[in-house]
Coordinates of C-alpha atoms in Angstrom, one line a residue:
X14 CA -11.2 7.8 -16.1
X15 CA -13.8 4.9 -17.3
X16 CA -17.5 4.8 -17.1
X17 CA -18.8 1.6 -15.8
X18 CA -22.0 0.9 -17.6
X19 CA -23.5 -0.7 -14.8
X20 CA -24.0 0.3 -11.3
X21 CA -25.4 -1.9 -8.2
X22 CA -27.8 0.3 -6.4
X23 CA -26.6 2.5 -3.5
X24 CA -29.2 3.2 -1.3
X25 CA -28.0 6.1 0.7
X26 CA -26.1 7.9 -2.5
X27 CA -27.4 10.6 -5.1
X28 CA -25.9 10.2 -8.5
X29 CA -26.3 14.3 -8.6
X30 CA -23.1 15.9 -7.2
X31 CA -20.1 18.1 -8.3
X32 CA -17.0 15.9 -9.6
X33 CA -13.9 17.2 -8.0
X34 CA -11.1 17.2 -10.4
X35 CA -8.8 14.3 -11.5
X36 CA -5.9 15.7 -10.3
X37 CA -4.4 18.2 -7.9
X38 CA -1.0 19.8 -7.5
X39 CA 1.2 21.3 -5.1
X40 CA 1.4 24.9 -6.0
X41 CA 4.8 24.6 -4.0
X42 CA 6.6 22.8 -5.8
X43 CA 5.7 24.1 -9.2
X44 CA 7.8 26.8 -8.6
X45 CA 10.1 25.3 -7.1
X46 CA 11.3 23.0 -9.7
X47 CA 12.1 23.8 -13.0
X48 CA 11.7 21.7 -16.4
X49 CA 15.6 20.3 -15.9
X50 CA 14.9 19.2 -12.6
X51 CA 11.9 16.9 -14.2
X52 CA 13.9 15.8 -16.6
X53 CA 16.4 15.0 -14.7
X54 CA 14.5 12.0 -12.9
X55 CA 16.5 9.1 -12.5
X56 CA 15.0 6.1 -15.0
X57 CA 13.0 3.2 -12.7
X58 CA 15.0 0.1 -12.3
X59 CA 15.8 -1.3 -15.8
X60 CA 13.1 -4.3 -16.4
X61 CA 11.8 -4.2 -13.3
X62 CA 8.9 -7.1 -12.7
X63 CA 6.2 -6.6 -10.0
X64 CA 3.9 -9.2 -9.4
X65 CA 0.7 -8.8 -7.4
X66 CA -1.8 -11.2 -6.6
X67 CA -4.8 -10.5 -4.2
X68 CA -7.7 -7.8 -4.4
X69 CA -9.5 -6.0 -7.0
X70 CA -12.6 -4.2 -7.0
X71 CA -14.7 -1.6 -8.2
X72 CA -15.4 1.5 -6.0
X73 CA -18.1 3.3 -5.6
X74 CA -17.3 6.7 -3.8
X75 CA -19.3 8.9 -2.7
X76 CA -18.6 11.8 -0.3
X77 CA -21.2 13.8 2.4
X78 CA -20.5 16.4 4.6
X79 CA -20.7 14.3 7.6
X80 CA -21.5 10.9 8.2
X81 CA -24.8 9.5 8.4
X82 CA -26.6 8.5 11.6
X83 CA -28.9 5.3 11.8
X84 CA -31.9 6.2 9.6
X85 CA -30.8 9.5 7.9
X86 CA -31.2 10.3 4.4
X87 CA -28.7 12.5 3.3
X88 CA -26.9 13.8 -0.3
X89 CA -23.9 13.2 -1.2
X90 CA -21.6 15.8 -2.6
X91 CA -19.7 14.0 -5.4
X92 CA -20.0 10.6 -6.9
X93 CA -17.3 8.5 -8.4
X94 CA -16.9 5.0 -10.0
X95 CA -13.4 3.8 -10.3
X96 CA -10.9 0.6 -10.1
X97 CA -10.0 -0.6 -6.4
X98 CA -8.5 -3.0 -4.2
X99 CA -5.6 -3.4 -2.8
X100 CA -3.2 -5.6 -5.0
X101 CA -4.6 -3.8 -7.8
X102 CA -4.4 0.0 -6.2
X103 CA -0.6 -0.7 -5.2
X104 CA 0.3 -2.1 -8.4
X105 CA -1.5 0.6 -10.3
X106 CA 0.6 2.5 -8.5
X107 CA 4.1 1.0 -8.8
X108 CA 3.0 0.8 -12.7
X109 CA 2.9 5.0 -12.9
X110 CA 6.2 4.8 -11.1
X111 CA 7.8 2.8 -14.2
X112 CA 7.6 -0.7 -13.1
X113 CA 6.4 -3.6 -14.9
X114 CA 3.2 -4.2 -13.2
X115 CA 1.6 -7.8 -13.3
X116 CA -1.8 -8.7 -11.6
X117 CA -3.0 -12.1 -10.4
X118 CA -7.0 -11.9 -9.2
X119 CA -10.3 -13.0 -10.2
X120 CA -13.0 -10.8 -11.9
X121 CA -16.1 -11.7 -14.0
X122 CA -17.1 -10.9 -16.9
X123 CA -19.5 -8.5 -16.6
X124 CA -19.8 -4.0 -17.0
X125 CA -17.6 -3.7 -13.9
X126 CA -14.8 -6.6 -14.7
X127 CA -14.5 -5.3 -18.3
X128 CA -14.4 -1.6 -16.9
X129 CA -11.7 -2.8 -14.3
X130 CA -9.8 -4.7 -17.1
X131 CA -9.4 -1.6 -18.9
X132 CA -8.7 0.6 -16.9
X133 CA -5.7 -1.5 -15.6
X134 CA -4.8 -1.9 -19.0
X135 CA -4.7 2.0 -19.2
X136 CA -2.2 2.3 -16.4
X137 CA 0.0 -0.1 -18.0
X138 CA -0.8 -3.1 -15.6
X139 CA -0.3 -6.5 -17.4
X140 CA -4.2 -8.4 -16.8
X141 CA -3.3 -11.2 -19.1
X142 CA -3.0 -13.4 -15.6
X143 CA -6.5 -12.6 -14.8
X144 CA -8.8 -15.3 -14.3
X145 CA -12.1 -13.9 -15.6
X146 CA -15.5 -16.1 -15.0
X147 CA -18.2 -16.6 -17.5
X148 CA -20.8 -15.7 -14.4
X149 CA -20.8 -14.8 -10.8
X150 CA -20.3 -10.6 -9.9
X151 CA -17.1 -8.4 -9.8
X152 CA -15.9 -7.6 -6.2
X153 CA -16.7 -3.8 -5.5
X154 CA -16.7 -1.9 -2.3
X155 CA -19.1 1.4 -1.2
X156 CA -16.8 4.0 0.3
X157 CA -18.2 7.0 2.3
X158 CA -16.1 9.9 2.8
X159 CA -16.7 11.8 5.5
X160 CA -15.4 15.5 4.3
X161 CA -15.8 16.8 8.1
X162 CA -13.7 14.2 9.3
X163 CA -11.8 13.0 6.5
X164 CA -12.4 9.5 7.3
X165 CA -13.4 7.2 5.1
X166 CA -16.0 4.0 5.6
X167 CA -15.6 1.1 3.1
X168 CA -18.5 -1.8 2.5
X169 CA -16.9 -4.6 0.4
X170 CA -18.9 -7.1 -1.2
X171 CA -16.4 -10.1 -2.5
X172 CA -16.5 -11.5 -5.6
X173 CA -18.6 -14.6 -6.7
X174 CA -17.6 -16.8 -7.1
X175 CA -14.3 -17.1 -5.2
X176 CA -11.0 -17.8 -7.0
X177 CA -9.8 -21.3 -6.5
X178 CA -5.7 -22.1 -6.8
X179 CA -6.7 -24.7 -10.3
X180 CA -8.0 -21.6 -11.7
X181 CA -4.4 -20.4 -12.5
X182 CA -2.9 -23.3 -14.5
X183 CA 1.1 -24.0 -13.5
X184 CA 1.9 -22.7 -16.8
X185 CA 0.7 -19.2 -15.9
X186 CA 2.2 -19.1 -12.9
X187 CA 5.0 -19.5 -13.7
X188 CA 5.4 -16.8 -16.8
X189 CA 3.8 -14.8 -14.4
X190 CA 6.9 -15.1 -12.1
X191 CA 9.3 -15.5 -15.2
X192 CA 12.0 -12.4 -14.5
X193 CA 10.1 -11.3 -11.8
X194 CA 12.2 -8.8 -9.2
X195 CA 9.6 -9.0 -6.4
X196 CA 5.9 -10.8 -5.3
X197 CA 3.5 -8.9 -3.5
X198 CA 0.6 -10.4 -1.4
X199 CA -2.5 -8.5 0.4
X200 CA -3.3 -11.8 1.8
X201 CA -7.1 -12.0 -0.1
X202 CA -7.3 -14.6 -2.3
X203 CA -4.8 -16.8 0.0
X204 CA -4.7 -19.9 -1.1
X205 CA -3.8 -19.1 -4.6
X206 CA -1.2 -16.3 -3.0
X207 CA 0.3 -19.4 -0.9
X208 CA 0.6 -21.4 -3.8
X209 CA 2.7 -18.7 -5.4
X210 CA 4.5 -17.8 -2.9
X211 CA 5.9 -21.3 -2.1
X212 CA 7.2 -21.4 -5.7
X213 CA 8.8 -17.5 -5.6
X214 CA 10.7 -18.6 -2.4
X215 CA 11.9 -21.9 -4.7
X216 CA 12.6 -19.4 -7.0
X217 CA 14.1 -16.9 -4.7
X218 CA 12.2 -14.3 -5.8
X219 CA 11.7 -11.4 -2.4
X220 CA 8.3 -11.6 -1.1
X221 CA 6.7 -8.3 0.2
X222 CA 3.4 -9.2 2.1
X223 CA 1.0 -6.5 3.3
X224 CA -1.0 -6.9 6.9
X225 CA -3.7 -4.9 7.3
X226 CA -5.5 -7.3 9.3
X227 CA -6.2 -11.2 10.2
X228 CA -6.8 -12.9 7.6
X229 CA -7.5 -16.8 6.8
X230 CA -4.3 -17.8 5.4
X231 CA -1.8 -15.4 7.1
X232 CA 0.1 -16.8 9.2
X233 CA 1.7 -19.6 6.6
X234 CA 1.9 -16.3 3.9
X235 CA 3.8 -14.7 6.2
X236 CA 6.5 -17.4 6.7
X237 CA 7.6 -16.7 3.1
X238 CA 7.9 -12.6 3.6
X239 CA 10.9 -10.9 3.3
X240 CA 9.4 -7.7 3.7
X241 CA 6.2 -6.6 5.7
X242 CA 4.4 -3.5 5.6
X243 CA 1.4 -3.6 8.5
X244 CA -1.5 -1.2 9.4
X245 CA -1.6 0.7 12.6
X246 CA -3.4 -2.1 14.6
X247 CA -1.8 -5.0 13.0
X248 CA 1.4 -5.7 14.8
X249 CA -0.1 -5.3 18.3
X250 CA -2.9 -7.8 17.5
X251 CA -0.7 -10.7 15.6
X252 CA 1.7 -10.4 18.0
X253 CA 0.2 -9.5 21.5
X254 CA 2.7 -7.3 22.8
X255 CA 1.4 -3.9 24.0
X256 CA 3.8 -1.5 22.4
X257 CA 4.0 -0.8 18.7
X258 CA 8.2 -1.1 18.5
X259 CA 7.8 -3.8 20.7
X260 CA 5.5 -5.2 18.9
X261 CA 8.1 -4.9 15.4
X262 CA 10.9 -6.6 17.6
X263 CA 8.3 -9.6 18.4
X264 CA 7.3 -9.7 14.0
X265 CA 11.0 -10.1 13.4
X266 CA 12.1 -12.9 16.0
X267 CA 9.0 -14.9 15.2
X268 CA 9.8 -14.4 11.3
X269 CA 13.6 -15.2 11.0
X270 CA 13.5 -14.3 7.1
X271 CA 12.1 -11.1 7.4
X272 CA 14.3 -8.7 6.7
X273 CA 12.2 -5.5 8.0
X274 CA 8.9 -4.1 9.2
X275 CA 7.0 -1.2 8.4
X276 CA 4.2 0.1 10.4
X277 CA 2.1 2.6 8.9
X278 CA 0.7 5.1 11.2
X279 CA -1.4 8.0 9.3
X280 CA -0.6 11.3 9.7
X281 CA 2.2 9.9 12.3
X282 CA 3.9 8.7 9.3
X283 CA 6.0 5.2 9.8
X284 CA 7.9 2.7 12.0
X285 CA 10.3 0.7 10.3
X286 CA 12.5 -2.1 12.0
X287 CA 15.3 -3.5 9.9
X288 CA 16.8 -6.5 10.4
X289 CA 21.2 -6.8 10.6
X290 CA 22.8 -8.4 8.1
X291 CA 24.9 -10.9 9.3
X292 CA 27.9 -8.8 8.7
X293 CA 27.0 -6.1 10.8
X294 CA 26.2 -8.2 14.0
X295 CA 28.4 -7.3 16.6
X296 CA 29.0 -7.1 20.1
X297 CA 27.7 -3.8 21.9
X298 CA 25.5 -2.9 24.2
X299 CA 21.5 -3.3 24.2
X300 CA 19.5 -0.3 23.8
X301 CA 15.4 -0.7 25.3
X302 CA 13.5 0.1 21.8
X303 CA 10.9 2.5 23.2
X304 CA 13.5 4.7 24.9
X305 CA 15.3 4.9 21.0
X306 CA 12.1 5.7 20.1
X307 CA 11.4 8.9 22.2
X308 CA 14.9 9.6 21.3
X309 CA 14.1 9.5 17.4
X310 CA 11.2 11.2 18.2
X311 CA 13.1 14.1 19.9
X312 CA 15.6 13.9 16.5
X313 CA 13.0 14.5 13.9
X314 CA 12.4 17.8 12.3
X315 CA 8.9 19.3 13.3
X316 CA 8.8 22.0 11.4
X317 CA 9.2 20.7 7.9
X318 CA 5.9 20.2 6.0
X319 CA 7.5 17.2 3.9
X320 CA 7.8 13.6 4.9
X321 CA 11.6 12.9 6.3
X322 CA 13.2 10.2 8.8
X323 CA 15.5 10.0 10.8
X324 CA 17.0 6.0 12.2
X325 CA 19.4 4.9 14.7
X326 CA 22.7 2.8 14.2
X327 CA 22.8 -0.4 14.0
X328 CA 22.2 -1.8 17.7
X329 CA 20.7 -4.6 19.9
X330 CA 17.6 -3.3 20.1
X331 CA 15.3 -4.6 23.4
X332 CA 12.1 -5.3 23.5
X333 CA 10.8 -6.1 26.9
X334 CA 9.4 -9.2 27.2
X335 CA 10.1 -10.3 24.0
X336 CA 13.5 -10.3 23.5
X337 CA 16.5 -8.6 21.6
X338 CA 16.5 -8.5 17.6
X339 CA 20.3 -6.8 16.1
X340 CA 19.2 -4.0 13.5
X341 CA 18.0 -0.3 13.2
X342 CA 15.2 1.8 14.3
X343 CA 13.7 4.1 11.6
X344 CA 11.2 6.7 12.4
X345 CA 9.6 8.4 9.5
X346 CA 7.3 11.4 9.0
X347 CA 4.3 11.9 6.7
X348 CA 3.5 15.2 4.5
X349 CA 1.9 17.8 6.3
X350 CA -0.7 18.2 4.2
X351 CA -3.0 21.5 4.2
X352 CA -6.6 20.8 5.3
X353 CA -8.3 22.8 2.2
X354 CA -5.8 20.2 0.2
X355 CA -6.5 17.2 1.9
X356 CA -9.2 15.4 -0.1
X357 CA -9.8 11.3 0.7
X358 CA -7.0 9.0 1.9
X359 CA -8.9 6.2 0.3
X360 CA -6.1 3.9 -1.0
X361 CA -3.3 5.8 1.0
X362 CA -1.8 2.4 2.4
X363 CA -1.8 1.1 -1.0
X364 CA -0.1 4.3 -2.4
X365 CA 3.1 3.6 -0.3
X366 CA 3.3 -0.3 -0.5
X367 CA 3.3 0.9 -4.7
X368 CA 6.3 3.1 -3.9
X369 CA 8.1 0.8 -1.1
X370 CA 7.8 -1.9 -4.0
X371 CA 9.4 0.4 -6.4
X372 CA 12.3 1.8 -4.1
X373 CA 12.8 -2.1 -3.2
X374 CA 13.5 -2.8 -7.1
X375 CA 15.5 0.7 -7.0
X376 CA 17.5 -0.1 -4.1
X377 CA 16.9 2.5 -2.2
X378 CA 18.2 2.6 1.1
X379 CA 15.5 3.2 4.0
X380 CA 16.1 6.7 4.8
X381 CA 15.0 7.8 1.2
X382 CA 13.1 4.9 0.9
X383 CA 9.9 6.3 3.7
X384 CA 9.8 9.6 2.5
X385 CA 9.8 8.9 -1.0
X386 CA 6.5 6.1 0.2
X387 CA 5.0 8.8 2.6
X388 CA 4.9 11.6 -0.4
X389 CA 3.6 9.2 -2.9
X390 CA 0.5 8.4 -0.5
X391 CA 0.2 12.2 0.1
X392 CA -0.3 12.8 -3.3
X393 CA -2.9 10.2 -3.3
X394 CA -4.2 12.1 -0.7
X395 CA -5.0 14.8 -3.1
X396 CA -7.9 13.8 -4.7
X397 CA -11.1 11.3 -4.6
X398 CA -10.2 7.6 -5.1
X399 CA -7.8 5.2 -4.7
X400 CA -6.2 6.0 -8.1
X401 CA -7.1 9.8 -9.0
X402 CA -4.1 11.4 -7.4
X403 CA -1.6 8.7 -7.9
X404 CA 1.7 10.4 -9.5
X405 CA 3.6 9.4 -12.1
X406 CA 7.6 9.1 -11.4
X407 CA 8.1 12.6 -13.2
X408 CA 5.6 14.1 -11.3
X409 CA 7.5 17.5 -9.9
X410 CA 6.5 16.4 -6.5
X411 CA 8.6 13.2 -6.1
X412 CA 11.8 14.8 -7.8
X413 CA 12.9 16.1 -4.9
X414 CA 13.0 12.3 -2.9
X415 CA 14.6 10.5 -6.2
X416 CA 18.0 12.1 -6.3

């Protein structure tokens, strides 16, 4: 992991902790898979281009036994400075799962841009769309994690100055988007992303846009998206509706290119609402989406520790008040993940958009799809940081989800 050589100060945080380690492992699946297994991991999609553009950052993370009240001085138990942001975390991410990773953001060229450069680099992501300033400061966020709760409390301060759309010239643009298989959006830096993205859909390149809140620039990003992955909160407050599947129905009929939805809900795991194709609209009867819900919810297999899902057929699917979208319901779980093993979930959301971009460029149909995203972000789960506990596609954890 890289050193930053600089440091802004952090007022509440002691440098002097213990360092957990970069890495942890299930001790479950060690033994459960053997060497031939591993090497028997299918190879990620051949050439596969990601292209990210949105945020980077540097973290500063720094975990206390509880969180702070207004006025306290407390220690923290471990300190570490590494690479964040979303765009950056997910494709850092999708890059260890064997796709071609490039980024499009804004850093500047000072200890932290140089450290985040490199450390990009050292995952494999390409940074030679960059725009890097001659002055200004790097974007970089103070994360508390609360190891009582196992919460975590970002402070971001943005970059300075801001990307601007003439920053990336036309010619980089578009060798950035030369062979691409997908475009990824976390909706900062929008008017460059918009810019891009009206030139993939030209291109017909797939657009995946992530939604974790409102942002300036949303709405018109999300007219290009084929794909969707939201926040818990997200979908209730873009659309208005009170119910979360209702609220999936209402993102669907409003976005007639969207092909489906995913909600992440925590340890609840995932809602996912997928769109017919036109082939497999038919006549039948409507089905009201929250009673398919409690239905799935009756369906899915409690007792497994490991991320599964279970869907419906393809139906008219009812939202009250809304309307009726033709598709499937898909209700997936999230790892069960032991308390003593359960670290930070710092980055988790980026963890899974990573691995929903690579099953997109894999082709992998939704019910492998989710639990292959959900492990992924469990792993991530595993250790401090965004990045620390990101696996690798061999990793013997995620064998069992690629077959």
């Amino acid at each position: 992991m890289l050193c930053f050589t600089h440091v802004p100060p952090l007022p509440l945080f002691s440098t002097s902790g213990i360092y957990l380690p970069a890495s942890r492992r299930f001790t479950s699946f060690r033994t459960r898979m053997s060497s031939s297994s591993v090497d028997s991991v299918p190879p990620p999609p051949d050439n596969a281009i990601v292209l990210g553009c949105g945020g980077i950052a540097v973290d500063f993370l720094a975990t206390v036994d509880s969180y702070p009240q207004p006025d306290d001085k407390i220690r923290s138990t471990s300190l570490k400075v590494q690479g964040g942001g979303n765009a950056a975390n997910a494709l850092t991410c999708a890059a260890r799962l064997g796709l071609n990773s490039r980024l499009i953001s804004k850093v500047a060229n000072d200890s932290q841009g140089k450290g985040m450069l490199e450390e990009l680099e050292a995952d494999g992501v390409d940074t030679s769309f960059l725009v890097v300033s001659k002055e200004g400061n790097s974007p970089f966020t103070y994360i508390i994690v609360d190891n009582q709760t196992k919460t975590r409390t970002c402070i971001h301060t943005p970059g300075d100055p801001p990307m601007l759309p003439t920053e990336l010239s036309q010619s980089s643009m578009f060798s950035a988007l030369d062979r691409a298989s997908i475009v990824y959006f976390d909706v900062r830096l929008h008017e460059t992303a918009l810019v891009i993205a009206k030139e993939a859909s030209h291109k017909k390149i797939p657009i995946l846009v992530d939604t974790e809140k409102k942002r300036d620039g949303l709405d018109e990003l999300l007219q290009f998206a084929d794909y969707v992955v939201c926040s818990a909160k997200f979908p209730q407050t873009w659309t208005e509706v009170s119910s979360t599947p209702g609220a999936l129905a209402s993102m669907l009929l409003r976005l007639p290119k969207l092909k489906f939805v995913i909600v992440t809900l925590g340890e609840e795991g995932c809602l996912m609402v997928q769109r017919a194709s036109t082939a497999e609209v038919f006549e039948s009867q409507e089905i009201d989406i929250e009673s398919l819900l409690e239905t799935l919810k009756h369906r899915k297999d409690s007792t497994t520790t490991f991320p599964t899902c279970v869907s419906s057929e393809t139906t008219k699917l009812k939202a009250n008040g809304v309307g009726t979208v033709t598709g499937r319901l898909f209700l997936g779980t999230a790892e069960k993940i032991p308390p003593d093993e359960l670290v930070d979930t710092t980055g988790a959301g980026d963890a899974f958009i990573g691995a929903v971009l690579y099953a997109i460029c894999a082709g992998m149909p939704p019910e492998k799809m989710l639990p292959f995203a959900a492990q992924v972000a469990g792993c991530s789960c595993r250790a401090l940081g965004a990045r620390t506990g990101l696996p690798h596609l061999t990793d013997p954890r995620l064998v069992p989800f690629l077959g």
